[in-house]
Amino acid sequence: MIDGKRLTREELLEKIFSAHRENLEEDRLRITRVRIPGKEMMFADIIGHPSDRVYVNLALNIGSHQGEDHRGESIGLMQFTPWESVVIAADVATKEADVSIGFMDRFNGSLIILGELSNVRTACEGIERFFTKELGFTSTGIYEV
């Protein structure tokens, strides 16, 4: 924010580089994207009864799950910063309810849990409770589709 006004990405880049543009004409410009994570559970969605195509498109039928059939199970999708906290979330999920880990990415903070709807709901609520009460994370809440 500058002078109480929120800038778009383009406006910010223009403001940063406009004063130095004449010096950059002949040089190559390198922009590095840096993400500074806060303590946040950015989203948590529960898909109650997804179609079979959802499992295939999420690749929940390959890799370590090859040969398993999760069709008919509910899906919990969550994302966290810092990204490594997803490992704790996966641990909490499996201790809270009878769910399995469909996917966990500690480099991007993504977690997919699978199981009966009531178990996925219980696991997501347990994760949110632990992260907000014990770890001081902010949360956007849990949404059920």
Short mmCIF file of N, CA and C in Angstrom, two decimals:
data_model
loop_
_atom_site.label_atom_id
_atom_site.label_comp_id
_atom_site.label_asym_id
_atom_site.label_seq_id
_atom_site.Cartn_x
_atom_site.Cartn_y
_atom_site.Cartn_z
N MET A 1 0.83 -1.18 0.00
CA MET A 1 0.00 0.00 0.00
C MET A 1 0.88 1.24 0.00
N ILE A 2 0.50 2.18 -0.78
CA ILE A 2 1.17 3.47 -0.81
C ILE A 2 0.10 4.54 -0.70
N ASP A 3 0.26 5.42 0.27
CA ASP A 3 -0.71 6.49 0.53
C ASP A 3 -2.12 5.95 0.70
N GLY A 4 -2.24 4.80 1.37
CA GLY A 4 -3.55 4.21 1.64
C GLY A 4 -4.20 3.55 0.45
N LYS A 5 -3.50 3.47 -0.68
CA LYS A 5 -4.06 2.87 -1.90
C LYS A 5 -3.35 1.55 -2.19
N ARG A 6 -4.11 0.52 -2.44
CA ARG A 6 -3.54 -0.78 -2.78
C ARG A 6 -3.12 -0.76 -4.25
N LEU A 7 -1.88 -1.16 -4.51
CA LEU A 7 -1.36 -1.15 -5.87
C LEU A 7 -1.52 -2.52 -6.52
N THR A 8 -1.73 -2.52 -7.82
CA THR A 8 -1.72 -3.78 -8.56
C THR A 8 -0.27 -4.19 -8.75
N ARG A 9 -0.05 -5.39 -9.17
CA ARG A 9 1.31 -5.87 -9.41
C ARG A 9 2.01 -5.01 -10.46
N GLU A 10 1.29 -4.67 -11.53
CA GLU A 10 1.87 -3.88 -12.59
C GLU A 10 2.25 -2.48 -12.10
N GLU A 11 1.38 -1.88 -11.28
CA GLU A 11 1.68 -0.56 -10.74
C GLU A 11 2.90 -0.60 -9.83
N LEU A 12 3.01 -1.64 -9.02
CA LEU A 12 4.16 -1.78 -8.13
C LEU A 12 5.45 -1.92 -8.93
N LEU A 13 5.45 -2.78 -9.94
CA LEU A 13 6.65 -2.95 -10.77
C LEU A 13 7.00 -1.65 -11.49
N GLU A 14 6.00 -0.96 -11.98
CA GLU A 14 6.24 0.32 -12.65
C GLU A 14 6.88 1.31 -11.68
N LYS A 15 6.38 1.38 -10.48
CA LYS A 15 6.90 2.29 -9.47
C LYS A 15 8.35 1.95 -9.10
N ILE A 16 8.63 0.66 -8.97
CA ILE A 16 9.97 0.23 -8.59
C ILE A 16 10.99 0.51 -9.69
N PHE A 17 10.62 0.21 -10.93
CA PHE A 17 11.61 0.26 -12.01
C PHE A 17 11.58 1.51 -12.87
N SER A 18 10.58 2.37 -12.71
CA SER A 18 10.49 3.54 -13.59
C SER A 18 11.67 4.48 -13.42
N ALA A 19 12.14 4.66 -12.21
CA ALA A 19 13.26 5.57 -11.98
C ALA A 19 14.57 5.03 -12.57
N HIS A 20 14.66 3.74 -12.74
CA HIS A 20 15.90 3.13 -13.22
C HIS A 20 15.80 2.62 -14.66
N ARG A 21 14.69 2.93 -15.32
CA ARG A 21 14.46 2.38 -16.66
C ARG A 21 15.57 2.73 -17.64
N GLU A 22 16.00 3.99 -17.62
CA GLU A 22 17.03 4.39 -18.59
C GLU A 22 18.32 3.62 -18.36
N ASN A 23 18.60 3.22 -17.12
CA ASN A 23 19.80 2.44 -16.84
C ASN A 23 19.63 0.97 -17.22
N LEU A 24 18.39 0.52 -17.35
CA LEU A 24 18.12 -0.87 -17.65
C LEU A 24 17.94 -1.16 -19.13
N GLU A 25 17.91 -0.11 -19.94
CA GLU A 25 17.64 -0.27 -21.37
C GLU A 25 18.57 -1.30 -22.01
N GLU A 26 19.84 -1.26 -21.69
CA GLU A 26 20.81 -2.14 -22.30
C GLU A 26 21.05 -3.41 -21.49
N ASP A 27 20.66 -3.40 -20.24
CA ASP A 27 20.91 -4.55 -19.37
C ASP A 27 19.70 -5.48 -19.35
N ARG A 28 19.98 -6.69 -18.92
CA ARG A 28 18.90 -7.66 -18.76
C ARG A 28 18.31 -7.51 -17.36
N LEU A 29 17.03 -7.56 -17.28
CA LEU A 29 16.34 -7.42 -16.01
C LEU A 29 15.94 -8.79 -15.50
N ARG A 30 16.28 -9.08 -14.26
CA ARG A 30 15.93 -10.37 -13.65
C ARG A 30 15.02 -10.10 -12.46
N ILE A 31 13.84 -10.69 -12.48
CA ILE A 31 12.90 -10.54 -11.39
C ILE A 31 12.78 -11.89 -10.70
N THR A 32 12.95 -11.90 -9.41
CA THR A 32 12.83 -13.12 -8.63
C THR A 32 11.58 -13.03 -7.78
N ARG A 33 10.77 -14.06 -7.81
CA ARG A 33 9.56 -14.09 -7.01
C ARG A 33 9.87 -14.76 -5.68
N VAL A 34 9.61 -14.06 -4.61
CA VAL A 34 9.86 -14.58 -3.28
C VAL A 34 8.54 -14.62 -2.53
N ARG A 35 8.29 -15.71 -1.88
CA ARG A 35 7.07 -15.84 -1.09
C ARG A 35 7.46 -15.91 0.37
N ILE A 36 6.88 -15.04 1.16
CA ILE A 36 7.15 -15.04 2.58
C ILE A 36 5.91 -15.57 3.28
N PRO A 37 5.96 -16.83 3.67
CA PRO A 37 4.76 -17.43 4.23
C PRO A 37 4.50 -16.98 5.65
N GLY A 38 3.22 -16.83 5.94
CA GLY A 38 2.79 -16.58 7.30
C GLY A 38 2.30 -17.89 7.89
N LYS A 39 1.72 -17.83 9.04
CA LYS A 39 1.14 -19.02 9.66
C LYS A 39 -0.33 -19.03 9.30
N GLU A 40 -0.66 -19.76 8.23
CA GLU A 40 -2.02 -19.69 7.71
C GLU A 40 -2.48 -21.03 7.13
N MET A 41 -3.72 -21.36 7.43
CA MET A 41 -4.40 -22.45 6.74
C MET A 41 -5.23 -21.75 5.67
N MET A 42 -4.70 -21.73 4.44
CA MET A 42 -5.24 -20.87 3.40
C MET A 42 -6.60 -21.31 2.89
N PHE A 43 -6.82 -22.59 2.79
CA PHE A 43 -8.15 -23.07 2.47
C PHE A 43 -8.32 -24.51 2.91
N ALA A 44 -9.56 -24.86 3.14
CA ALA A 44 -9.91 -26.23 3.47
C ALA A 44 -11.27 -26.48 2.87
N ASP A 45 -11.32 -27.36 1.91
CA ASP A 45 -12.58 -27.70 1.23
C ASP A 45 -12.82 -29.19 1.36
N ILE A 46 -14.06 -29.54 1.56
CA ILE A 46 -14.46 -30.95 1.61
C ILE A 46 -15.40 -31.19 0.44
N ILE A 47 -15.05 -32.17 -0.37
CA ILE A 47 -15.91 -32.58 -1.49
C ILE A 47 -16.59 -33.86 -1.04
N GLY A 48 -17.90 -33.76 -0.79
CA GLY A 48 -18.65 -34.85 -0.19
C GLY A 48 -18.75 -36.11 -1.04
N HIS A 49 -19.19 -35.97 -2.25
CA HIS A 49 -19.39 -37.14 -3.11
C HIS A 49 -18.94 -36.81 -4.53
N PRO A 50 -17.62 -36.79 -4.74
CA PRO A 50 -17.09 -36.41 -6.05
C PRO A 50 -17.33 -37.50 -7.09
N SER A 51 -17.31 -37.09 -8.33
CA SER A 51 -17.44 -38.06 -9.42
C SER A 51 -16.11 -38.80 -9.57
N ASP A 52 -16.16 -39.93 -10.22
CA ASP A 52 -14.95 -40.74 -10.43
C ASP A 52 -13.87 -39.98 -11.18
N ARG A 53 -14.28 -39.07 -12.06
CA ARG A 53 -13.31 -38.30 -12.86
C ARG A 53 -12.43 -37.42 -11.98
N VAL A 54 -12.97 -36.99 -10.84
CA VAL A 54 -12.18 -36.15 -9.93
C VAL A 54 -10.98 -36.94 -9.42
N TYR A 55 -11.20 -38.20 -9.05
CA TYR A 55 -10.09 -39.03 -8.55
C TYR A 55 -9.02 -39.22 -9.62
N VAL A 56 -9.45 -39.44 -10.85
CA VAL A 56 -8.50 -39.64 -11.94
C VAL A 56 -7.74 -38.35 -12.22
N ASN A 57 -8.44 -37.21 -12.26
CA ASN A 57 -7.78 -35.94 -12.55
C ASN A 57 -6.85 -35.50 -11.43
N LEU A 58 -7.13 -35.89 -10.21
CA LEU A 58 -6.23 -35.58 -9.09
C LEU A 58 -5.12 -36.63 -8.97
N ALA A 59 -5.13 -37.63 -9.83
CA ALA A 59 -4.14 -38.71 -9.84
C ALA A 59 -4.14 -39.49 -8.53
N LEU A 60 -5.32 -39.67 -7.96
CA LEU A 60 -5.43 -40.41 -6.71
C LEU A 60 -5.50 -41.92 -6.94
N ASN A 61 -5.28 -42.33 -8.17
CA ASN A 61 -5.30 -43.75 -8.51
C ASN A 61 -3.94 -44.24 -9.02
N ILE A 62 -2.89 -43.43 -8.82
CA ILE A 62 -1.56 -43.82 -9.30
C ILE A 62 -0.55 -43.71 -8.16
N GLY A 63 0.70 -43.99 -8.45
CA GLY A 63 1.76 -43.86 -7.45
C GLY A 63 1.55 -44.81 -6.29
N SER A 64 1.65 -44.28 -5.09
CA SER A 64 1.50 -45.12 -3.90
C SER A 64 0.08 -45.63 -3.74
N HIS A 65 -0.86 -45.07 -4.48
CA HIS A 65 -2.26 -45.50 -4.40
C HIS A 65 -2.66 -46.41 -5.57
N GLN A 66 -1.69 -46.79 -6.38
CA GLN A 66 -2.01 -47.62 -7.53
C GLN A 66 -2.61 -48.94 -7.06
N GLY A 67 -3.71 -49.30 -7.66
CA GLY A 67 -4.41 -50.52 -7.28
C GLY A 67 -5.47 -50.30 -6.22
N GLU A 68 -5.46 -49.14 -5.56
CA GLU A 68 -6.48 -48.82 -4.57
C GLU A 68 -7.67 -48.17 -5.27
N ASP A 69 -8.83 -48.35 -4.71
CA ASP A 69 -10.04 -47.76 -5.29
C ASP A 69 -10.67 -46.84 -4.26
N HIS A 70 -10.48 -45.55 -4.46
CA HIS A 70 -11.02 -44.57 -3.53
C HIS A 70 -12.31 -43.94 -4.04
N ARG A 71 -12.83 -44.46 -5.14
CA ARG A 71 -14.08 -43.91 -5.66
C ARG A 71 -15.18 -44.06 -4.60
N GLY A 72 -15.99 -43.04 -4.48
CA GLY A 72 -17.06 -43.06 -3.50
C GLY A 72 -16.65 -42.45 -2.16
N GLU A 73 -15.36 -42.24 -1.97
CA GLU A 73 -14.89 -41.61 -0.74
C GLU A 73 -14.90 -40.09 -0.89
N SER A 74 -14.99 -39.40 0.21
CA SER A 74 -14.94 -37.95 0.20
C SER A 74 -13.49 -37.50 0.14
N ILE A 75 -13.31 -36.25 -0.28
CA ILE A 75 -11.97 -35.69 -0.43
C ILE A 75 -11.88 -34.41 0.40
N GLY A 76 -10.82 -34.29 1.18
CA GLY A 76 -10.52 -33.05 1.89
C GLY A 76 -9.30 -32.41 1.28
N LEU A 77 -9.41 -31.16 0.88
CA LEU A 77 -8.31 -30.43 0.26
C LEU A 77 -7.90 -29.29 1.18
N MET A 78 -6.61 -29.18 1.48
CA MET A 78 -6.14 -28.13 2.37
C MET A 78 -4.80 -27.60 1.88
N GLN A 79 -4.52 -26.33 2.23
CA GLN A 79 -3.22 -25.77 1.91
C GLN A 79 -2.74 -24.90 3.07
N PHE A 80 -1.43 -24.99 3.34
CA PHE A 80 -0.84 -24.34 4.51
C PHE A 80 0.41 -23.55 4.15
N THR A 81 0.66 -22.51 4.93
CA THR A 81 1.97 -21.87 4.97
C THR A 81 2.34 -21.74 6.44
N PRO A 82 3.57 -21.95 6.81
CA PRO A 82 4.65 -22.43 5.97
C PRO A 82 4.35 -23.83 5.45
N TRP A 83 4.91 -24.14 4.31
CA TRP A 83 4.58 -25.36 3.60
C TRP A 83 4.86 -26.62 4.38
N GLU A 84 5.91 -26.60 5.18
CA GLU A 84 6.29 -27.80 5.92
C GLU A 84 5.26 -28.20 6.96
N SER A 85 4.39 -27.28 7.34
CA SER A 85 3.37 -27.59 8.34
C SER A 85 2.37 -28.63 7.85
N VAL A 86 2.37 -28.90 6.55
CA VAL A 86 1.48 -29.91 6.01
C VAL A 86 1.79 -31.30 6.59
N VAL A 87 3.03 -31.52 6.98
CA VAL A 87 3.41 -32.79 7.59
C VAL A 87 2.69 -32.95 8.93
N ILE A 88 2.65 -31.88 9.70
CA ILE A 88 1.93 -31.91 10.97
C ILE A 88 0.44 -32.11 10.73
N ALA A 89 -0.10 -31.43 9.72
CA ALA A 89 -1.53 -31.55 9.41
C ALA A 89 -1.89 -32.99 9.03
N ALA A 90 -1.03 -33.64 8.27
CA ALA A 90 -1.28 -35.03 7.88
C ALA A 90 -1.28 -35.93 9.11
N ASP A 91 -0.37 -35.68 10.02
CA ASP A 91 -0.30 -36.46 11.26
C ASP A 91 -1.55 -36.26 12.10
N VAL A 92 -1.98 -35.00 12.23
CA VAL A 92 -3.19 -34.71 13.00
C VAL A 92 -4.40 -35.38 12.35
N ALA A 93 -4.49 -35.32 11.02
CA ALA A 93 -5.64 -35.90 10.31
C ALA A 93 -5.77 -37.39 10.59
N THR A 94 -4.66 -38.11 10.52
CA THR A 94 -4.74 -39.56 10.71
C THR A 94 -4.96 -39.95 12.16
N LYS A 95 -4.66 -39.05 13.08
CA LYS A 95 -4.93 -39.32 14.50
C LYS A 95 -6.35 -38.94 14.89
N GLU A 96 -6.94 -37.98 14.17
CA GLU A 96 -8.29 -37.52 14.47
C GLU A 96 -9.36 -38.47 13.96
N ALA A 97 -9.12 -39.09 12.80
CA ALA A 97 -10.17 -39.90 12.17
C ALA A 97 -9.55 -40.95 11.26
N ASP A 98 -10.38 -41.87 10.84
CA ASP A 98 -9.96 -42.94 9.94
C ASP A 98 -9.93 -42.41 8.51
N VAL A 99 -8.85 -41.72 8.16
CA VAL A 99 -8.67 -41.17 6.82
C VAL A 99 -7.31 -41.63 6.30
N SER A 100 -7.16 -41.56 4.99
CA SER A 100 -5.86 -41.86 4.40
C SER A 100 -5.34 -40.61 3.70
N ILE A 101 -4.05 -40.55 3.55
CA ILE A 101 -3.42 -39.41 2.88
C ILE A 101 -3.39 -39.70 1.39
N GLY A 102 -4.14 -38.91 0.63
CA GLY A 102 -4.17 -39.06 -0.81
C GLY A 102 -2.97 -38.41 -1.46
N PHE A 103 -2.56 -37.27 -0.89
CA PHE A 103 -1.43 -36.52 -1.45
C PHE A 103 -0.95 -35.54 -0.39
N MET A 104 0.36 -35.37 -0.31
CA MET A 104 0.94 -34.41 0.61
C MET A 104 2.17 -33.81 -0.07
N ASP A 105 2.21 -32.49 -0.16
CA ASP A 105 3.33 -31.80 -0.80
C ASP A 105 3.94 -30.81 0.18
N ARG A 106 5.06 -31.18 0.77
CA ARG A 106 5.70 -30.32 1.77
C ARG A 106 6.41 -29.14 1.13
N PHE A 107 6.50 -29.10 -0.20
CA PHE A 107 7.14 -27.99 -0.88
C PHE A 107 6.15 -26.91 -1.29
N ASN A 108 4.86 -27.23 -1.28
CA ASN A 108 3.82 -26.27 -1.61
C ASN A 108 2.72 -26.20 -0.56
N GLY A 109 2.78 -27.05 0.45
CA GLY A 109 1.82 -27.01 1.54
C GLY A 109 0.46 -27.58 1.24
N SER A 110 0.35 -28.46 0.25
CA SER A 110 -0.94 -29.03 -0.14
C SER A 110 -1.16 -30.39 0.51
N LEU A 111 -2.39 -30.62 0.94
CA LEU A 111 -2.77 -31.89 1.55
C LEU A 111 -4.11 -32.33 1.01
N ILE A 112 -4.19 -33.61 0.63
CA ILE A 112 -5.45 -34.23 0.22
C ILE A 112 -5.66 -35.43 1.12
N ILE A 113 -6.82 -35.46 1.80
CA ILE A 113 -7.15 -36.62 2.61
C ILE A 113 -8.39 -37.29 2.04
N LEU A 114 -8.48 -38.59 2.24
CA LEU A 114 -9.58 -39.39 1.68
C LEU A 114 -10.23 -40.21 2.77
N GLY A 115 -11.53 -40.43 2.63
CA GLY A 115 -12.24 -41.28 3.57
C GLY A 115 -13.74 -41.03 3.53
N GLU A 116 -14.44 -41.66 4.46
CA GLU A 116 -15.88 -41.42 4.58
C GLU A 116 -16.11 -39.95 4.92
N LEU A 117 -17.23 -39.40 4.49
CA LEU A 117 -17.51 -37.97 4.67
C LEU A 117 -17.37 -37.55 6.13
N SER A 118 -17.95 -38.30 7.04
CA SER A 118 -17.88 -37.91 8.46
C SER A 118 -16.44 -37.93 8.97
N ASN A 119 -15.64 -38.87 8.51
CA ASN A 119 -14.25 -38.94 8.93
C ASN A 119 -13.41 -37.80 8.35
N VAL A 120 -13.65 -37.46 7.08
CA VAL A 120 -12.93 -36.35 6.46
C VAL A 120 -13.30 -35.05 7.17
N ARG A 121 -14.57 -34.88 7.47
CA ARG A 121 -15.02 -33.69 8.18
C ARG A 121 -14.36 -33.61 9.56
N THR A 122 -14.35 -34.72 10.30
CA THR A 122 -13.74 -34.76 11.63
C THR A 122 -12.25 -34.44 11.55
N ALA A 123 -11.56 -35.00 10.56
CA ALA A 123 -10.12 -34.75 10.39
C ALA A 123 -9.85 -33.28 10.08
N CYS A 124 -10.62 -32.71 9.16
CA CYS A 124 -10.43 -31.29 8.80
C CYS A 124 -10.70 -30.38 9.99
N GLU A 125 -11.75 -30.67 10.74
CA GLU A 125 -12.07 -29.87 11.92
C GLU A 125 -10.97 -30.00 12.98
N GLY A 126 -10.44 -31.21 13.14
CA GLY A 126 -9.36 -31.42 14.09
C GLY A 126 -8.09 -30.68 13.69
N ILE A 127 -7.79 -30.68 12.41
CA ILE A 127 -6.63 -29.95 11.90
C ILE A 127 -6.81 -28.45 12.16
N GLU A 128 -7.97 -27.93 11.79
CA GLU A 128 -8.21 -26.49 11.98
C GLU A 128 -8.13 -26.12 13.46
N ARG A 129 -8.72 -26.91 14.31
CA ARG A 129 -8.69 -26.65 15.75
C ARG A 129 -7.25 -26.64 16.27
N PHE A 130 -6.47 -27.65 15.89
CA PHE A 130 -5.08 -27.74 16.36
C PHE A 130 -4.26 -26.56 15.86
N PHE A 131 -4.40 -26.24 14.58
CA PHE A 131 -3.58 -25.18 14.00
C PHE A 131 -3.96 -23.80 14.53
N THR A 132 -5.24 -23.55 14.74
CA THR A 132 -5.64 -22.22 15.23
C THR A 132 -5.42 -22.08 16.73
N LYS A 133 -5.80 -23.09 17.50
CA LYS A 133 -5.70 -22.99 18.97
C LYS A 133 -4.30 -23.24 19.49
N GLU A 134 -3.64 -24.26 19.00
CA GLU A 134 -2.33 -24.64 19.53
C GLU A 134 -1.17 -23.92 18.86
N LEU A 135 -1.28 -23.69 17.55
CA LEU A 135 -0.14 -23.12 16.82
C LEU A 135 -0.33 -21.65 16.44
N GLY A 136 -1.54 -21.11 16.67
CA GLY A 136 -1.77 -19.70 16.39
C GLY A 136 -1.89 -19.34 14.93
N PHE A 137 -2.31 -20.29 14.11
CA PHE A 137 -2.50 -20.02 12.68
C PHE A 137 -3.81 -19.28 12.47
N THR A 138 -3.90 -18.55 11.37
CA THR A 138 -5.18 -18.02 10.93
C THR A 138 -5.79 -19.03 9.97
N SER A 139 -7.09 -19.00 9.84
CA SER A 139 -7.79 -19.96 8.98
C SER A 139 -8.92 -19.29 8.24
N THR A 140 -9.13 -19.73 7.03
CA THR A 140 -10.24 -19.22 6.24
C THR A 140 -11.53 -19.99 6.53
N GLY A 141 -11.45 -21.02 7.34
CA GLY A 141 -12.60 -21.85 7.63
C GLY A 141 -12.64 -23.07 6.73
N ILE A 142 -13.58 -23.94 7.01
CA ILE A 142 -13.74 -25.17 6.23
C ILE A 142 -15.03 -25.05 5.44
N TYR A 143 -14.95 -25.32 4.16
CA TYR A 143 -16.12 -25.25 3.29
C TYR A 143 -16.42 -26.63 2.74
N GLU A 144 -17.68 -26.95 2.70
CA GLU A 144 -18.08 -28.26 2.22
C GLU A 144 -18.90 -28.12 0.95
N VAL A 145 -18.47 -28.85 -0.06
CA VAL A 145 -19.14 -28.80 -1.37
C VAL A 145 -20.01 -30.02 -1.52
#
